[in-house]
Amino acid sequence: MKFNARKLTEQDYKMLVSWWKWWRWSPPAITLLPDNGTGGLIIEKNNEPIVAGFLYFTNSEMVLLEWIISNPEYRQKDRKDAIEFLIKVSETLCKKQNKKHMFTIGRNKHLIDIHKKLDWHVDNKTSYEMIKNL
């Protein structure tokens, strides 16, 4: 069975929070997410959600792909394929919007390896995410 990509809905946020908590991430506030938590994609197989990510469209020619998270209860061996599919679908969507660049931040080795496989430039220097809540 192949993967299906769909736009995130308001109902998905609660599920994604549970995934972030399971993976020991601090869930981002819904106000940090594009379109109040609906500005992204979720990948499913047989109606089972596998992985999701958010696309921040900017007023430049760049789109930020962030907060990629996977379903910890998904036990199939194609989780990495689903993540790769998410990235490819995101790239296609951005190209259709005439965007020229995509950017992401990550430290997960498996996620970095998938980006490398898809010809993303990966800087080898450590960097830190910084945020200030106002």
PDB file of C-alpha atoms in Angstrom, residues 56-107:
ATOM      1  CA  TYR A  56       6.268  28.026   7.064  1.00  0.00           C
ATOM      2  CA  PHE A  57       5.783  29.974   3.849  1.00  0.00           C
ATOM      3  CA  THR A  58       7.621  33.285   3.991  1.00  0.00           C
ATOM      4  CA  ASN A  59       7.589  36.496   1.980  1.00  0.00           C
ATOM      5  CA  SER A  60      10.936  35.404   0.531  1.00  0.00           C
ATOM      6  CA  GLU A  61      11.592  32.537  -1.854  1.00  0.00           C
ATOM      7  CA  MET A  62      12.223  30.194   1.096  1.00  0.00           C
ATOM      8  CA  VAL A  63       9.976  27.816   3.003  1.00  0.00           C
ATOM      9  CA  LEU A  64      10.859  26.472   6.430  1.00  0.00           C
ATOM     10  CA  LEU A  65      10.071  22.768   6.982  1.00  0.00           C
ATOM     11  CA  GLU A  66       9.910  22.135  10.706  1.00  0.00           C
ATOM     12  CA  TRP A  67       8.574  20.150  13.652  1.00  0.00           C
ATOM     13  CA  ILE A  68       8.739  16.812  11.814  1.00  0.00           C
ATOM     14  CA  ILE A  69       7.350  14.187  14.156  1.00  0.00           C
ATOM     15  CA  SER A  70       6.374  10.540  13.787  1.00  0.00           C
ATOM     16  CA  ASN A  71       3.777   8.313  15.369  1.00  0.00           C
ATOM     17  CA  PRO A  72       5.552   6.294  18.103  1.00  0.00           C
ATOM     18  CA  GLU A  73       2.922   3.549  17.826  1.00  0.00           C
ATOM     19  CA  TYR A  74       3.505   2.991  14.112  1.00  0.00           C
ATOM     20  CA  ARG A  75       5.306  -0.352  13.957  1.00  0.00           C
ATOM     21  CA  GLN A  76       5.825  -0.893  10.248  1.00  0.00           C
ATOM     22  CA  LYS A  77       9.339  -0.931   8.831  1.00  0.00           C
ATOM     23  CA  ASP A  78       8.604   1.859   6.357  1.00  0.00           C
ATOM     24  CA  ARG A  79       8.655   4.804   8.800  1.00  0.00           C
ATOM     25  CA  LYS A  80      11.791   6.225   7.133  1.00  0.00           C
ATOM     26  CA  ASP A  81      10.097   5.879   3.738  1.00  0.00           C
ATOM     27  CA  ALA A  82       7.128   7.849   5.102  1.00  0.00           C
ATOM     28  CA  ILE A  83       9.456  10.611   6.324  1.00  0.00           C
ATOM     29  CA  GLU A  84      11.158  10.687   2.929  1.00  0.00           C
ATOM     30  CA  PHE A  85       7.720  10.884   1.288  1.00  0.00           C
ATOM     31  CA  LEU A  86       6.790  13.816   3.557  1.00  0.00           C
ATOM     32  CA  ILE A  87       9.911  15.709   2.513  1.00  0.00           C
ATOM     33  CA  LYS A  88       9.412  14.952  -1.194  1.00  0.00           C
ATOM     34  CA  VAL A  89       5.748  16.004  -1.124  1.00  0.00           C
ATOM     35  CA  SER A  90       6.761  19.184   0.740  1.00  0.00           C
ATOM     36  CA  GLU A  91       9.393  19.914  -1.919  1.00  0.00           C
ATOM     37  CA  THR A  92       6.841  19.422  -4.698  1.00  0.00           C
ATOM     38  CA  LEU A  93       4.325  21.693  -2.958  1.00  0.00           C
ATOM     39  CA  CYS A  94       6.969  24.397  -2.531  1.00  0.00           C
ATOM     40  CA  LYS A  95       8.024  24.161  -6.185  1.00  0.00           C
ATOM     41  CA  LYS A  96       4.376  24.563  -7.234  1.00  0.00           C
ATOM     42  CA  GLN A  97       4.329  27.779  -5.168  1.00  0.00           C
ATOM     43  CA  ASN A  98       7.431  28.950  -7.091  1.00  0.00           C
ATOM     44  CA  LYS A  99       9.621  28.811  -3.997  1.00  0.00           C
ATOM     45  CA  LYS A 100      13.341  28.382  -4.603  1.00  0.00           C
ATOM     46  CA  HIS A 101      14.662  27.238  -1.224  1.00  0.00           C
ATOM     47  CA  MET A 102      13.722  25.073   1.714  1.00  0.00           C
ATOM     48  CA  PHE A 103      15.308  25.238   5.159  1.00  0.00           C
ATOM     49  CA  THR A 104      15.098  23.034   8.232  1.00  0.00           C
ATOM     50  CA  ILE A 105      16.857  22.529  11.545  1.00  0.00           C
ATOM     51  CA  GLY A 106      17.499  19.128  13.057  1.00  0.00           C
ATOM     52  CA  ARG A 107      19.710  16.971  15.184  1.00  0.00           C
TER      53      ARG A 107
END
